[in-house]
Amino acid sequence: KTMHLEANRISRINCSFNSLLNLRKLYLNNNHISSISHTAFSGLEKLQFLHLNKNRLSSLPKHLFAELPKLKYVFLSHNPWSCDCKMLWFPTWMATYKGAVEGMQCAFTGLHNQTLLDVFTHGELIGCSVPPGLASADKCEETDANTAAMPHAI
């Protein structure tokens, strides 16, 4: 029901958790995670708490949380979040999400100490050169095949 993987120098997350159908709490904080597959948490319908704080995440795949109906809390603080078009989908998801998301500070100097939601609310997107509908698509995400051979990937 609970899995602690803190401080294991994990750098990438693929779909290794898909068979853990009874998982309710997942602690992945304090690692080196910079990439998460869009299917990383598929099938974890009972997951309630997800700790991703203190990693190297700058963006998240658009449908990462789509199959997590019981998710109550997502901890995302202390990551170098890119407040740009890659995360354009996030405020929309937040508006429909009934749980709590904590700690999404922008990493860039010009937006330092602003939250991701503040940036989108005030229209301060960085680097958006494509229409918003296209910007929200996951054009840059890594496939599971690309991450399978990576060290410290799970």
CSV table of C-alpha atoms in Angstrom, one decimal:
chain,number,residue,atom,x,y,z
A,1,LYS,CA,0.0,0.0,0.0
A,2,THR,CA,2.9,2.4,0.6
A,3,MET,CA,6.2,2.5,-1.3
A,4,HIS,CA,9.2,4.5,-0.1
A,5,LEU,CA,11.8,5.2,-2.8
A,6,GLU,CA,13.2,8.4,-1.4
A,7,ALA,CA,16.9,9.3,-1.9
A,8,ASN,CA,17.7,6.6,-4.3
A,9,ARG,CA,19.3,8.7,-7.1
A,10,ILE,CA,16.5,7.7,-9.5
A,11,SER,CA,16.6,9.8,-12.6
A,12,ARG,CA,13.7,8.6,-14.8
A,13,ILE,CA,10.3,7.0,-14.1
A,14,ASN,CA,8.9,4.6,-16.7
A,15,CYS,CA,5.9,2.3,-16.3
A,16,SER,CA,7.4,0.1,-13.5
A,17,PHE,CA,4.5,0.9,-11.1
A,18,ASN,CA,1.7,-0.3,-13.3
A,19,SER,CA,1.3,-3.7,-11.6
A,20,LEU,CA,1.1,-2.2,-8.1
A,21,LEU,CA,-2.7,-2.0,-8.1
A,22,ASN,CA,-3.1,-1.5,-4.4
A,23,LEU,CA,-0.5,1.3,-4.1
A,24,ARG,CA,-1.9,4.2,-2.1
A,25,LYS,CA,1.2,6.2,-1.2
A,26,LEU,CA,4.2,6.6,-3.4
A,27,TYR,CA,7.3,8.5,-2.1
A,28,LEU,CA,9.7,9.4,-4.9
A,29,ASN,CA,11.0,12.6,-3.2
A,30,ASN,CA,14.6,13.6,-2.9
A,31,ASN,CA,15.8,11.8,-6.0
A,32,HIS,CA,17.2,13.1,-9.4
A,33,ILE,CA,14.1,12.5,-11.4
A,34,SER,CA,14.1,14.7,-14.5
A,35,SER,CA,11.8,12.7,-16.7
A,36,ILE,CA,8.5,10.8,-16.1
A,37,SER,CA,6.8,8.7,-18.8
A,38,HIS,CA,3.2,9.7,-19.5
A,39,THR,CA,2.2,6.1,-18.6
A,40,ALA,CA,4.2,6.0,-15.4
A,41,PHE,CA,1.2,5.8,-13.1
A,42,SER,CA,-1.3,4.2,-15.4
A,43,GLY,CA,-3.5,1.7,-13.5
A,44,LEU,CA,-2.8,3.0,-10.1
A,45,GLU,CA,-6.4,3.8,-9.4
A,46,LYS,CA,-6.0,3.6,-5.6
A,47,LEU,CA,-3.1,6.0,-5.4
A,48,GLN,CA,-3.9,8.9,-3.1
A,49,PHE,CA,-0.6,10.5,-2.2
A,50,LEU,CA,2.3,11.2,-4.7
A,51,HIS,CA,5.5,12.7,-3.4
A,52,LEU,CA,7.7,14.1,-6.2
A,53,ASN,CA,9.3,17.0,-4.3
A,54,LYS,CA,13.0,17.6,-4.3
A,55,ASN,CA,13.8,16.2,-7.8
A,56,ARG,CA,14.8,17.7,-11.1
A,57,LEU,CA,11.5,18.0,-12.8
A,58,SER,CA,10.9,21.0,-15.1
A,59,SER,CA,7.7,19.8,-16.7
A,60,LEU,CA,5.2,16.9,-16.5
A,61,PRO,CA,3.5,14.9,-19.3
A,62,LYS,CA,0.0,16.2,-20.0
A,63,HIS,CA,-2.0,13.0,-19.1
A,64,LEU,CA,0.2,11.9,-16.2
A,65,PHE,CA,-2.6,12.1,-13.6
A,66,ALA,CA,-5.4,11.1,-15.9
A,67,GLU,CA,-5.9,7.6,-14.5
A,68,LEU,CA,-5.6,8.5,-10.8
A,69,PRO,CA,-9.2,9.0,-9.7
A,70,LYS,CA,-8.4,8.8,-5.9
A,71,LEU,CA,-5.4,11.1,-6.0
A,72,LYS,CA,-5.7,13.6,-3.1
A,73,TYR,CA,-2.3,15.2,-2.7
A,74,VAL,CA,0.6,15.7,-5.1
A,75,PHE,CA,3.8,17.2,-3.6
A,76,LEU,CA,5.8,19.0,-6.3
A,77,SER,CA,8.0,21.5,-4.4
A,78,HIS,CA,11.7,22.1,-4.8
A,79,ASN,CA,11.8,21.2,-8.5
A,80,PRO,CA,13.1,23.6,-11.3
A,81,TRP,CA,9.7,24.1,-12.9
A,82,SER,CA,9.7,25.6,-16.4
A,83,CYS,CA,6.8,28.1,-16.5
A,84,ASP,CA,6.4,27.7,-20.2
A,85,CYS,CA,4.1,26.2,-22.8
A,86,LYS,CA,5.0,22.6,-21.8
A,87,MET,CA,3.0,23.1,-18.6
A,88,LEU,CA,0.1,25.0,-20.3
A,89,TRP,CA,-2.2,22.1,-19.5
A,90,PHE,CA,-1.5,22.1,-15.8
A,91,PRO,CA,-3.8,25.0,-14.6
A,92,THR,CA,-6.7,23.5,-16.6
A,93,TRP,CA,-6.1,20.1,-14.8
A,94,MET,CA,-5.9,21.9,-11.5
A,95,ALA,CA,-9.2,23.6,-12.0
A,96,THR,CA,-10.9,20.1,-12.3
A,97,TYR,CA,-8.8,18.4,-9.7
A,98,LYS,CA,-10.4,18.0,-6.3
A,99,GLY,CA,-7.2,17.3,-4.4
A,100,ALA,CA,-4.3,19.5,-3.4
A,101,VAL,CA,-1.1,20.3,-5.3
A,102,GLU,CA,1.7,21.9,-3.3
A,103,GLY,CA,4.8,23.8,-4.3
A,104,MET,CA,5.3,24.7,-7.9
A,105,GLN,CA,7.7,27.7,-7.9
A,106,CYS,CA,9.1,28.8,-11.3
A,107,ALA,CA,12.8,28.3,-11.7
A,108,PHE,CA,13.6,31.1,-14.1
A,109,THR,CA,15.2,34.3,-12.9
A,110,GLY,CA,12.5,36.6,-14.4
A,111,LEU,CA,9.7,34.6,-12.7
A,112,HIS,CA,11.5,33.5,-9.5
A,113,ASN,CA,9.3,33.2,-6.5
A,114,GLN,CA,6.1,33.1,-8.7
A,115,THR,CA,4.1,29.9,-8.7
A,116,LEU,CA,3.2,28.2,-11.9
A,117,LEU,CA,-0.4,29.1,-11.5
A,118,ASP,CA,0.4,32.8,-11.0
A,119,VAL,CA,2.3,32.8,-14.3
A,120,PHE,CA,-0.6,31.3,-16.2
A,121,THR,CA,-3.1,33.5,-14.5
A,122,HIS,CA,-1.3,36.7,-15.4
A,123,GLY,CA,-0.5,35.5,-18.9
A,124,GLU,CA,3.3,35.5,-18.5
A,125,LEU,CA,4.1,32.4,-20.6
A,126,ILE,CA,7.7,32.0,-21.6
A,127,GLY,CA,8.7,30.8,-25.0
A,128,CYS,CA,5.3,30.2,-26.5
A,129,SER,CA,5.7,30.5,-30.2
A,130,VAL,CA,2.9,28.0,-31.1
A,131,PRO,CA,-0.9,28.3,-30.6
A,132,PRO,CA,-2.0,27.3,-27.1
A,133,GLY,CA,-3.8,24.2,-28.4
A,134,LEU,CA,-0.6,22.8,-29.9
A,135,ALA,CA,1.5,23.9,-27.0
A,136,SER,CA,-0.3,21.7,-24.6
A,137,ALA,CA,0.5,18.6,-26.5
A,138,ASP,CA,3.3,16.4,-25.3
A,139,LYS,CA,5.7,16.9,-28.2
A,140,CYS,CA,8.9,16.3,-26.3
A,141,GLU,CA,8.2,13.5,-24.0
A,142,GLU,CA,10.4,10.4,-23.9
A,143,THR,CA,9.0,7.0,-24.8
A,144,ASP,CA,9.5,4.1,-22.5
A,145,ALA,CA,11.9,2.6,-25.1
A,146,ASN,CA,14.2,5.6,-24.7
A,147,THR,CA,14.3,5.3,-20.9
A,148,ALA,CA,14.5,1.5,-20.5
A,149,ALA,CA,18.3,1.4,-20.8
A,150,MET,CA,19.0,4.5,-18.8
A,151,PRO,CA,20.8,4.1,-15.4
A,152,HIS,CA,18.7,4.7,-12.3
A,153,ALA,CA,15.5,4.5,-14.3
A,154,ILE,CA,12.4,2.8,-12.8
